[in-house]
Coordinates of N, CA and C in Angstrom, one line a residue:
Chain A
X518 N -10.2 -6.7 13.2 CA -10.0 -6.2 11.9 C -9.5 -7.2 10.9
X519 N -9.1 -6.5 9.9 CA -9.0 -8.2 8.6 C -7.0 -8.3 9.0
X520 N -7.2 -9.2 8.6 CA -5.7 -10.3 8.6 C -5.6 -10.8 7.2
X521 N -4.2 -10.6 6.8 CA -4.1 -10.9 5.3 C -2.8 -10.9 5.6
X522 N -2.5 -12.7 4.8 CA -1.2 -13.4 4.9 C -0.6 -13.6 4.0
X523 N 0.2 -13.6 3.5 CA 0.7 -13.5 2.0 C 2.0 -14.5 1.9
X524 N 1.9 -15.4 1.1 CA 3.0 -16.4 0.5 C 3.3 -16.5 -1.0
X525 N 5.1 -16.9 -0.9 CA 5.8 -16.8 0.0 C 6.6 -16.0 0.0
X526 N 7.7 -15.4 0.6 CA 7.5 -14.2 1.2 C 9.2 -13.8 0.1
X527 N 9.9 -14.9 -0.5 CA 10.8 -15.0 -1.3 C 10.3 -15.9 -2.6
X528 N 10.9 -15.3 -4.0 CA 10.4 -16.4 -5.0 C 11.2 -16.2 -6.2
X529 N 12.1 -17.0 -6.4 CA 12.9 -16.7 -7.9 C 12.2 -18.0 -9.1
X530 N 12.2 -17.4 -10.0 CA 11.6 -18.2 -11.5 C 12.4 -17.7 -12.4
X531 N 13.0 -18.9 -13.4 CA 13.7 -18.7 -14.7 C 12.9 -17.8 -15.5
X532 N 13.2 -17.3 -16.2 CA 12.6 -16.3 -17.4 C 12.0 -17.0 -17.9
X533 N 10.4 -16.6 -18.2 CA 9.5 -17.8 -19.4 C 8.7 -18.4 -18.3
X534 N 9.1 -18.8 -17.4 CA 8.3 -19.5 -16.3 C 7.3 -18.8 -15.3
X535 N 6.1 -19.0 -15.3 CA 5.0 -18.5 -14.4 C 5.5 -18.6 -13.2
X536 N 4.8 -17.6 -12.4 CA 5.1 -17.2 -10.9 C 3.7 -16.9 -10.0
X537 N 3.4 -17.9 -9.3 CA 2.2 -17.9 -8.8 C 2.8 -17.3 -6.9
X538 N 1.7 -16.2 -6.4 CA 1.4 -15.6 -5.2 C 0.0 -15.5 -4.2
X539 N 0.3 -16.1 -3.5 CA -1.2 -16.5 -3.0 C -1.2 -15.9 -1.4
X540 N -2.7 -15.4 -1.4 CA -3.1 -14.6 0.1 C -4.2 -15.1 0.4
X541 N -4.1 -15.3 1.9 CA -5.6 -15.2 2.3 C -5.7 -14.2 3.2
X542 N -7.3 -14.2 3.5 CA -7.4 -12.8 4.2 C -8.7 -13.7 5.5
X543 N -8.9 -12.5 6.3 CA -9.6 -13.2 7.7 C -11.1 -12.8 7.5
X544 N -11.8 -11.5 6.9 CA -12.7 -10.7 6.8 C -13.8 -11.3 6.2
X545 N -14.7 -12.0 6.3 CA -15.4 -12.8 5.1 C -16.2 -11.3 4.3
X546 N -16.2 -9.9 5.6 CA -17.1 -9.3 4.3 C -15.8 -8.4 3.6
X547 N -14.9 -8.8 3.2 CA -13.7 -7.9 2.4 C -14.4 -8.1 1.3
X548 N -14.2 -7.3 0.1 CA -15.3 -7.6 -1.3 C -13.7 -6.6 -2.7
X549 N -13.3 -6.0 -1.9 CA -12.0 -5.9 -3.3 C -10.6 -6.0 -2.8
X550 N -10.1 -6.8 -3.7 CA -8.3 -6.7 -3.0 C -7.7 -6.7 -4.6
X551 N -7.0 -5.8 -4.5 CA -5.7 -5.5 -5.2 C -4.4 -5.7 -5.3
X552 N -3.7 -5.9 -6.1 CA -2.0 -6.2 -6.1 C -1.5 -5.0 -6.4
X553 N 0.0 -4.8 -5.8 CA 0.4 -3.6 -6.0 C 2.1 -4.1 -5.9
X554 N 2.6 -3.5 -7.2 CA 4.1 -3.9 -7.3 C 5.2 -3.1 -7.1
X555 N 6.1 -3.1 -6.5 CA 6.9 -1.9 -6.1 C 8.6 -2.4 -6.3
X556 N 8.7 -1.9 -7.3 CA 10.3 -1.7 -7.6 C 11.1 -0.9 -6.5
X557 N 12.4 -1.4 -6.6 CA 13.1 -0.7 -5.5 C 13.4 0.5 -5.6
X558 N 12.8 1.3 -4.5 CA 13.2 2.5 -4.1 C 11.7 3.5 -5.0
X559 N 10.9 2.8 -5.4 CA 9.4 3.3 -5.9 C 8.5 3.3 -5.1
X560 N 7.6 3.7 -5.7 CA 6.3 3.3 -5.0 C 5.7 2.8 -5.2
X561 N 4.7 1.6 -4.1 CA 3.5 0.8 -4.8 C 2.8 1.8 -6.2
X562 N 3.0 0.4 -7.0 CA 1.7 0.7 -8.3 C 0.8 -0.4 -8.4
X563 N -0.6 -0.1 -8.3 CA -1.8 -1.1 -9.0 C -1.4 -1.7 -10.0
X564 N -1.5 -3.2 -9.9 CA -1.3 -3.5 -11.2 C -2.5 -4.4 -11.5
X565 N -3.2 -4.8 -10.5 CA -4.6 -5.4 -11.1 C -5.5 -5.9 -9.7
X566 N -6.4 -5.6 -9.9 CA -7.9 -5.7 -8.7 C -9.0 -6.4 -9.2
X567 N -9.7 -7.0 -8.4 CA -10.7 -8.3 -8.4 C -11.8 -7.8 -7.0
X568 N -12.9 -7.9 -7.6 CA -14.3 -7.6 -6.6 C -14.4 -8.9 -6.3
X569 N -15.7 -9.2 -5.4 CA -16.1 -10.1 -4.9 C -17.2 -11.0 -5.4
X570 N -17.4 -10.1 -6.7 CA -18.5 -10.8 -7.5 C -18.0 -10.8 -8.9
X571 N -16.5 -11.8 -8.8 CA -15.9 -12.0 -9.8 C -14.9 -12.9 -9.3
X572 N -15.2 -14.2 -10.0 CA -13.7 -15.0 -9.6 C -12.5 -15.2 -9.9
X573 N -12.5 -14.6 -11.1 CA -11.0 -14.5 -12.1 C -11.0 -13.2 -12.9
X574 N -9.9 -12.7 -13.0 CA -9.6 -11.0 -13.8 C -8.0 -11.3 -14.4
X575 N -8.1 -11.0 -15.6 CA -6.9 -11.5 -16.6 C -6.4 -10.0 -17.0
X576 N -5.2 -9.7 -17.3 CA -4.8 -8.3 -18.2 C -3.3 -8.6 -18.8
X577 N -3.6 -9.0 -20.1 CA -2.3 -9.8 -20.8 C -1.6 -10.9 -19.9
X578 N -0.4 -10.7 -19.2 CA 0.4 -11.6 -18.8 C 0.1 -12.2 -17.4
X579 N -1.1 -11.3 -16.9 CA -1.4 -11.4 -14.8 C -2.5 -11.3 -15.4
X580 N -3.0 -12.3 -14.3 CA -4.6 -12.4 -13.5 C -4.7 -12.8 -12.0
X581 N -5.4 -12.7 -11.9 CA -5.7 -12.9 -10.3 C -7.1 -13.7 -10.3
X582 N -7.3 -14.6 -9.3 CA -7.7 -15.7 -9.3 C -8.7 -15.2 -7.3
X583 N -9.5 -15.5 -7.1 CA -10.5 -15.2 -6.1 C -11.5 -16.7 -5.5
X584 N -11.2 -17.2 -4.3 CA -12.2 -18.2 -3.6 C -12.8 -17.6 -2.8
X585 N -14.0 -16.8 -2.7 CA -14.4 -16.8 -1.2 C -14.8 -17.3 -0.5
X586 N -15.2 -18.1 -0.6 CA -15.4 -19.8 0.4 C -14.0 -19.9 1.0
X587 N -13.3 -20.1 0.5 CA -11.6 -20.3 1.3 C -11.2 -19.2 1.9
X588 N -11.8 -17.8 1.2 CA -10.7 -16.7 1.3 C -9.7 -16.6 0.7
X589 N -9.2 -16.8 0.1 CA -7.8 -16.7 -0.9 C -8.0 -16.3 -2.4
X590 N -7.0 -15.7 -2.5 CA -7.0 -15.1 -3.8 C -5.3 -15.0 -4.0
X591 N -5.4 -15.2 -5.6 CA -3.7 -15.6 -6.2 C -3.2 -14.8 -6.8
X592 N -2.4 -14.3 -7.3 CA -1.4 -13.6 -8.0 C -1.1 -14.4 -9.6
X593 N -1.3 -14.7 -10.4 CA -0.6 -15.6 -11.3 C 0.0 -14.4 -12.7
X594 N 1.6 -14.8 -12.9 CA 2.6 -13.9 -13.9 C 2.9 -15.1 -14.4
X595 N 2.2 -15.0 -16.0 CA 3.2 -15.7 -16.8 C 3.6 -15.4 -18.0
X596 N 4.7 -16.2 -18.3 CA 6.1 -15.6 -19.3 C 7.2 -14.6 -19.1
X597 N 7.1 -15.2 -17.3 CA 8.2 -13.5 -16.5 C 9.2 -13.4 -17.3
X598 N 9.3 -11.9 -16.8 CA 10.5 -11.3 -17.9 C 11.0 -10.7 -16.9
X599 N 12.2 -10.1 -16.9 CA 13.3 -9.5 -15.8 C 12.9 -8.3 -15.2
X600 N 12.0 -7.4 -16.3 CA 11.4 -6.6 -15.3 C 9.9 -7.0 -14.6
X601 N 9.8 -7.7 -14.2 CA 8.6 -8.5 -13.6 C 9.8 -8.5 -12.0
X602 N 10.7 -8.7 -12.3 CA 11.3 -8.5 -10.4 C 11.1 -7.5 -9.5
X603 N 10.4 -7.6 -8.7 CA 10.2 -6.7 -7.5 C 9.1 -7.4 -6.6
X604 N 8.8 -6.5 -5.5 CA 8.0 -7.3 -4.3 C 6.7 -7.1 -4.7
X605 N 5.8 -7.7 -4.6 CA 4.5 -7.6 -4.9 C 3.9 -7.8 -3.3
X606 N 2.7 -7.0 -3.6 CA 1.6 -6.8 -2.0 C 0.3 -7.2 -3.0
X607 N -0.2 -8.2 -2.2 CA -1.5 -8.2 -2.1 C -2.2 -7.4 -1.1
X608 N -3.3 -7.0 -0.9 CA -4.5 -6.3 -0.4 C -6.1 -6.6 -0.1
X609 N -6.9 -6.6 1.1 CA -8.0 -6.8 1.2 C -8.7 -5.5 1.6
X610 N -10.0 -5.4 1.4 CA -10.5 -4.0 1.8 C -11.1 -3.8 3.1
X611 N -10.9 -5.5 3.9 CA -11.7 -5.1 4.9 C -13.0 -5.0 5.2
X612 N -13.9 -4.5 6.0 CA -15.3 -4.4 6.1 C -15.9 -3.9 5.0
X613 N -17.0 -4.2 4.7 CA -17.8 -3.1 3.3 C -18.1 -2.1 3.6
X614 N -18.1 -1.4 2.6 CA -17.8 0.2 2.7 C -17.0 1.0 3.1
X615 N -15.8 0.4 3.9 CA -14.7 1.3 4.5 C -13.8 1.2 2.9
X616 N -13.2 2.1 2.9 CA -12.3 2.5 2.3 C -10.9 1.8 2.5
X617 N -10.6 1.7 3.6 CA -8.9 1.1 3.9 C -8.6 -0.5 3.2
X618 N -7.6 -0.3 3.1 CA -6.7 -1.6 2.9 C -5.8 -1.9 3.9
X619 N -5.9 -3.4 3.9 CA -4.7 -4.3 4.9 C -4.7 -4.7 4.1
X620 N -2.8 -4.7 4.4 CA -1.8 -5.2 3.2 C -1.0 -6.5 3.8
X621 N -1.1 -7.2 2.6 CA -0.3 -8.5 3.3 C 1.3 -7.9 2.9
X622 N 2.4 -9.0 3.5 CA 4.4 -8.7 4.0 C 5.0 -8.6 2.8
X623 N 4.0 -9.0 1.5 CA 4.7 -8.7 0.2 C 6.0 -9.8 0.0
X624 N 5.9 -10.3 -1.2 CA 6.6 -11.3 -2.0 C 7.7 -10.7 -3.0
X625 N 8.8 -11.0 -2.8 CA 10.2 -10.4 -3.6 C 10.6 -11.5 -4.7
X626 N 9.9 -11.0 -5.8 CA 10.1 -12.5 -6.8 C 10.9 -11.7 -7.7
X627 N 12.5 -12.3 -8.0 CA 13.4 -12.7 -9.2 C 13.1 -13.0 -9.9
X628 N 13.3 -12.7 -11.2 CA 13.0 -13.5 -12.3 C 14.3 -14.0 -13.4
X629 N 14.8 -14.6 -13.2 CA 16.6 -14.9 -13.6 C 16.5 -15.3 -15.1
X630 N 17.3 -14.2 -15.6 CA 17.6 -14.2 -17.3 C 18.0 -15.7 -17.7
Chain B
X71 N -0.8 17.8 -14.6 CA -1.2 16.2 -14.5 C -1.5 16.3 -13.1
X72 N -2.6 15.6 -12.7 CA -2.9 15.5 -11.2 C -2.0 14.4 -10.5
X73 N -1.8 14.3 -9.7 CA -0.3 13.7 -8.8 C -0.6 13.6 -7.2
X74 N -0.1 13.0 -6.9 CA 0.3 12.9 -5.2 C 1.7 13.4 -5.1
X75 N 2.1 14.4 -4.4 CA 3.8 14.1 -3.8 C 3.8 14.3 -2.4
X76 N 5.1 14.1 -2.0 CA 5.4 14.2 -0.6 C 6.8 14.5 -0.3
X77 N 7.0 15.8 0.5 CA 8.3 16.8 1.4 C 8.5 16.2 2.9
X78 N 9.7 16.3 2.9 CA 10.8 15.8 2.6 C 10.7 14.9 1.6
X79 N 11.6 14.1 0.3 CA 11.8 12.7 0.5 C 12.8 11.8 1.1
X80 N 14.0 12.9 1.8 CA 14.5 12.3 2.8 C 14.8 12.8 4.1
X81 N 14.7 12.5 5.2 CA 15.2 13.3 6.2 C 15.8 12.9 7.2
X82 N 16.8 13.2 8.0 CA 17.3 12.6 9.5 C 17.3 14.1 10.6
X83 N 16.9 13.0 11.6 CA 16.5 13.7 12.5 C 17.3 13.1 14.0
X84 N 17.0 14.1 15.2 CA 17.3 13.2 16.4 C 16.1 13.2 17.4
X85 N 16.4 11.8 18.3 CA 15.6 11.7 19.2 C 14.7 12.9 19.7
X86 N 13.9 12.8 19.9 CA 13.4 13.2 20.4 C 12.6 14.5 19.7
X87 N 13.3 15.1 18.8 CA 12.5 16.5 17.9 C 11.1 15.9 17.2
X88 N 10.4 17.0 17.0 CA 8.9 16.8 16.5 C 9.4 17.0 15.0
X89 N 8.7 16.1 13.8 CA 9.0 15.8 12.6 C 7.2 16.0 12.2
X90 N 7.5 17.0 11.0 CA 6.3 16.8 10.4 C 6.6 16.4 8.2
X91 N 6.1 15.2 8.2 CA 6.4 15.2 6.5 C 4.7 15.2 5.7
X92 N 5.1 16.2 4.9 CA 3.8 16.8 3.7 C 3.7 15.7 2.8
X93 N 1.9 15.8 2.8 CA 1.7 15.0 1.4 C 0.2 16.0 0.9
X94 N 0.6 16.1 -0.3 CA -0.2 16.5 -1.2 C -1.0 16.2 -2.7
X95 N -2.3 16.1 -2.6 CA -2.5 15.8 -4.0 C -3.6 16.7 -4.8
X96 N -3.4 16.6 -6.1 CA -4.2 17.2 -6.5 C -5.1 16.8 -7.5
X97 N -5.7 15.5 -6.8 CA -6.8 14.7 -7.7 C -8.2 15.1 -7.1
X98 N -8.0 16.1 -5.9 CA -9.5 16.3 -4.7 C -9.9 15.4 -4.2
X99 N -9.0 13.7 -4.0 CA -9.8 12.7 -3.4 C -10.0 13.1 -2.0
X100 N -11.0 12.5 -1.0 CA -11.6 12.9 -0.1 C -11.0 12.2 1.0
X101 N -10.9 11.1 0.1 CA -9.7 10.0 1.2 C -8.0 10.0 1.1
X102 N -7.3 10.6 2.1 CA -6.3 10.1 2.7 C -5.8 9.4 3.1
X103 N -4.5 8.9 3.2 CA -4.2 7.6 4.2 C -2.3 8.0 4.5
X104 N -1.7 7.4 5.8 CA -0.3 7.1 5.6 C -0.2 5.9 6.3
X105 N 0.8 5.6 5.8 CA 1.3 3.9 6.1 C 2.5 4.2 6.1
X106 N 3.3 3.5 7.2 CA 5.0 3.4 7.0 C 5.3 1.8 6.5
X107 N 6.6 1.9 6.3 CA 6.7 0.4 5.7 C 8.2 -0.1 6.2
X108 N 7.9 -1.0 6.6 CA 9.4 -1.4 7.6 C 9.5 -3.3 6.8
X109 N 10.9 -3.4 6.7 CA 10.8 -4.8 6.0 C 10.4 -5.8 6.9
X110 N 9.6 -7.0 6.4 CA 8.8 -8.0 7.4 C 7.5 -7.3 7.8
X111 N 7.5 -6.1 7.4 CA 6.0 -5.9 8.0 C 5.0 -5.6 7.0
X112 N 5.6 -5.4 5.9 CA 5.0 -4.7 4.5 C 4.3 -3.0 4.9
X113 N 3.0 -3.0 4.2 CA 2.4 -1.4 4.9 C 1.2 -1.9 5.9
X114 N 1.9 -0.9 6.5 CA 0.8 -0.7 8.3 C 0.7 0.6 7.8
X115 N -1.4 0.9 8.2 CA -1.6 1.9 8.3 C -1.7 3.1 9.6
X116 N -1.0 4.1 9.6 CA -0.9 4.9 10.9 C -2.1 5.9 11.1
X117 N -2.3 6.3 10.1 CA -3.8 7.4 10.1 C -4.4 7.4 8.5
X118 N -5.4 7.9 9.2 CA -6.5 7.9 7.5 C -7.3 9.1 7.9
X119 N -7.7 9.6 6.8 CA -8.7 10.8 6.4 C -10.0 10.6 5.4
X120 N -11.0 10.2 5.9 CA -12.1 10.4 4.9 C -12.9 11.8 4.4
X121 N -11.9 13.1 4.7 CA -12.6 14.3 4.3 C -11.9 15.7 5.2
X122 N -12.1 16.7 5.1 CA -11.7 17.9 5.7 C -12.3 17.8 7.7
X123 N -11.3 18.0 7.8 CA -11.5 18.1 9.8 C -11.8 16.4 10.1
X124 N -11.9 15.3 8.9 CA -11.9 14.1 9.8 C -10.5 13.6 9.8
X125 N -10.2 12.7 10.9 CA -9.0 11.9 11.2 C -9.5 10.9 11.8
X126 N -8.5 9.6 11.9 CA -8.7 8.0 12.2 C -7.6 7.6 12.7
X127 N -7.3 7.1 13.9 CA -6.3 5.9 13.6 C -6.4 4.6 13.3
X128 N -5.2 4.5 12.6 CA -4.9 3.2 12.0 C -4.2 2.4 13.2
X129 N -3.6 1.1 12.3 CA -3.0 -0.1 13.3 C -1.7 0.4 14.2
X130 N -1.2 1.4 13.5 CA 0.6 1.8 14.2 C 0.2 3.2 14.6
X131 N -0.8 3.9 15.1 CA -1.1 5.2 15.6 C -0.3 5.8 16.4
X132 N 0.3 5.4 17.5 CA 1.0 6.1 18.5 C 2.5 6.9 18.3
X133 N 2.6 7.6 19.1 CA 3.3 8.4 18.6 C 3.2 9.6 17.0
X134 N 2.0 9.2 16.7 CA 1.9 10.2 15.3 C 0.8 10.8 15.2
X135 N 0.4 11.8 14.6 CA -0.9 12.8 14.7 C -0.7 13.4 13.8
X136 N -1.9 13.7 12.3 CA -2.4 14.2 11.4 C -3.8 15.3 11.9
X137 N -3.8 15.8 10.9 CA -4.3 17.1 10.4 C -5.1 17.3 9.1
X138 N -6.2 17.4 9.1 CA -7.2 18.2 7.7 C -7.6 19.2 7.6
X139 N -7.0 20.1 7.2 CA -7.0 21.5 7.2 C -8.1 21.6 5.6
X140 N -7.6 21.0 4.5 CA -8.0 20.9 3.5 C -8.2 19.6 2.9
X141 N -9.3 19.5 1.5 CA -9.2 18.3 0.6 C -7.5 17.9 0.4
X142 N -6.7 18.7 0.0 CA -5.1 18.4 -1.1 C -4.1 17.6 -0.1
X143 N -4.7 18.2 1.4 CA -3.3 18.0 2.3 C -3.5 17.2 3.3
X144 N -2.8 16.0 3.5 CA -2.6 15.5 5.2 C -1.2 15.4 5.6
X145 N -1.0 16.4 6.7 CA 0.4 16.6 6.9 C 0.4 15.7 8.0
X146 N 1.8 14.3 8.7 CA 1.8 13.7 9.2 C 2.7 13.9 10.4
X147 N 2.2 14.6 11.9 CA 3.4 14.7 12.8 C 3.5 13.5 13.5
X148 N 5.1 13.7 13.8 CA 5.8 12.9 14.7 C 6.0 13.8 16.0
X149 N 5.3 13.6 17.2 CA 5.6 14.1 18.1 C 6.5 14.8 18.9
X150 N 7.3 13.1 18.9 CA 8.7 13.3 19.7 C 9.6 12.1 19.2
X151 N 10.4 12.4 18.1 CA 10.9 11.2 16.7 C 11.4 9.8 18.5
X152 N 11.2 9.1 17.7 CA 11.5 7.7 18.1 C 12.7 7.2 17.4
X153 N 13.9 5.9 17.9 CA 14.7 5.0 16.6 C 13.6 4.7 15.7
X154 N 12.7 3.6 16.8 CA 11.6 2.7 16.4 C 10.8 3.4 15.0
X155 N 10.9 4.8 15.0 CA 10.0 5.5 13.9 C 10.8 5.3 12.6
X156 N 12.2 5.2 12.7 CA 12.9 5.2 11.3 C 12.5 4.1 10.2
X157 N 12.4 4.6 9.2 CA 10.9 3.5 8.2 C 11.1 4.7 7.0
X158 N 10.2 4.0 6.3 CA 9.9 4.4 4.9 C 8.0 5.1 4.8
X159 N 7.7 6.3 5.1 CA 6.3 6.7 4.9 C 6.2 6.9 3.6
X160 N 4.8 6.2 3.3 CA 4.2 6.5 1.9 C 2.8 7.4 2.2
X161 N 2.4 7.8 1.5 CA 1.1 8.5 1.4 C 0.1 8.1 0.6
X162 N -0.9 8.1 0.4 CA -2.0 7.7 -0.1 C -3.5 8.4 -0.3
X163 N -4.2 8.0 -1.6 CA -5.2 8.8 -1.7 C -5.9 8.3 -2.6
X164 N -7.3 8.5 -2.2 CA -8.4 7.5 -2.7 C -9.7 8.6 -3.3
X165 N -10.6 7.9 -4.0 CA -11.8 8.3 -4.3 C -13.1 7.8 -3.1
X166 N -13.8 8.5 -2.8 CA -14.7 7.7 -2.1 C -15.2 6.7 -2.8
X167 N -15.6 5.4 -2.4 CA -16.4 4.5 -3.4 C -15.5 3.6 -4.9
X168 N -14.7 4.6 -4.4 CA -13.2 3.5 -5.4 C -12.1 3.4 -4.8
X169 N -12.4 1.7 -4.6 CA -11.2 1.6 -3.6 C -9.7 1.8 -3.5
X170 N -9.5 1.9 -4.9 CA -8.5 1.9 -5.6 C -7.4 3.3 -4.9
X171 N -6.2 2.5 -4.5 CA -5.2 3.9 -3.7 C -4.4 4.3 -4.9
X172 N -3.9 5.3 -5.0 CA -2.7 5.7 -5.6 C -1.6 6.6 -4.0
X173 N -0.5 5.7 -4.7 CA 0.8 6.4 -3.8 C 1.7 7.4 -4.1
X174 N 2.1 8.4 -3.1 CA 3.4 9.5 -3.2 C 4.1 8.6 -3.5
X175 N 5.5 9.4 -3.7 CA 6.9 8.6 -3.8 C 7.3 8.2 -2.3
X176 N 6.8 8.6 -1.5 CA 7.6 7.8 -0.1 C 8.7 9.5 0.1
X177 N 8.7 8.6 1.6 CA 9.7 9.3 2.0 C 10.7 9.0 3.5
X178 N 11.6 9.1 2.8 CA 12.6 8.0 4.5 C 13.1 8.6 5.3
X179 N 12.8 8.4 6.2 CA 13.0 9.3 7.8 C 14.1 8.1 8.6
X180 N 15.0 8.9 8.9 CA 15.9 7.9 9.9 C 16.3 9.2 11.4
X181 N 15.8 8.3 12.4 CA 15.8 9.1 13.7 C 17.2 8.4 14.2
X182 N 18.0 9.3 14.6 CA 19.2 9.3 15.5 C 18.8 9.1 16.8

């Protein structure tokens, strides 16, 4: 099944300063992975997804960034602001056409006023 | 507004008692899922539902058994509660063909 590794697993950034998260995954046919951010004591929310027939996806201050030659795909937040703190999960879908996600250990990034 | 939730969202239990926690939505997705979430491990999936009368296990299956009685519901038993089971369940639900999940609020079970 797919393997999806997620770095690093702690991350504090001054306010204003970009915050980069990076996963790889094992499945070469996985074709969507999503980020999902979860404040404490919430529940994962989507905050942005990338197919396989797309190598970059922007939405104001995040984009996400996709190799599939490498496998890996990034997280990138910039101009963090204080509520930008919480754990973020990256996600692969796995084989094509299945529906499921494997979730990578998720990343707890601060963002210090 | 269409929604996912989930009953209990908190509960303690002891060893050994059968635990069953509700999740419900009302978007008619055809796909279900639950996943617990324990720190260092992020979400592991325990069971999935792609429709009425189907069930799957996932990576952490044992000890736990689901039900599709209908599209809205996958209710999640715990057999015979475990320590090991005390964790955070979330619930989940999908479109066929869009992969895209939305989550319940979770719900935290601690076994005595």
């Amino acid at each position: 099944g797919e393997n999806v590794e997620q770095h690093p697993s702690t991350l504090s950034v001054q306010e204003g300063d970009s915050a980069v998260i990076k996963c790889t995954y094992s499945d070469s046919a996985s074709n969507y992975f999503p980020w999902y951010k979860q404040e404490l004591g919430k529940r994962p929310q989507l905050i942005i997804d990338i197919r396989s027939n797309v190598g970059e996806k922007k939405d104001q201050r995040i984009a996400v960034t996709l190799n599939k030659t490498a496998k890996h795909f990034s997280l990138h937040i910039t101009e963090t602001q204080p509520e930008d703190s919480a754990v973020y999960f990256c996600a692969a879908s796995g084989q094509t056409g299945a529906n499921n996600l494997f979730f990578g250990t998720g990343t707890r990034l601060t963002v210090i006023p | 507004d269409a929604e996912i939730t989930q009953s209990p969202r908190h509960k303690i239990t002891e060893t050994g008692r059968q635990v069953t926690l509700a999740c419900h939505q009302t978007w008619n997705h055809n796909n279900m899922f639950w996943y617990r979430q324990d720190l260092g491990h992020g979400l592991r999936l325990i069971h999935y539902s792609y429709g009425v009368h189907d069930t799957n296990k996932g990576e952490v299956s044992d000890g736990y058994s689901v039900s599709r009685s209908n599209t809205e519901d996958l209710p999640l038993t715990l057999e015979s509660a475990a320590s090991s089971q005390t964790s955070v369940y979330f619930c989940a639900s999908s479109d066929p063909g869009q992969e895209t999940q939305y989550f319940g609020p979770g719900t935290r079970l601690l076994v005595l």
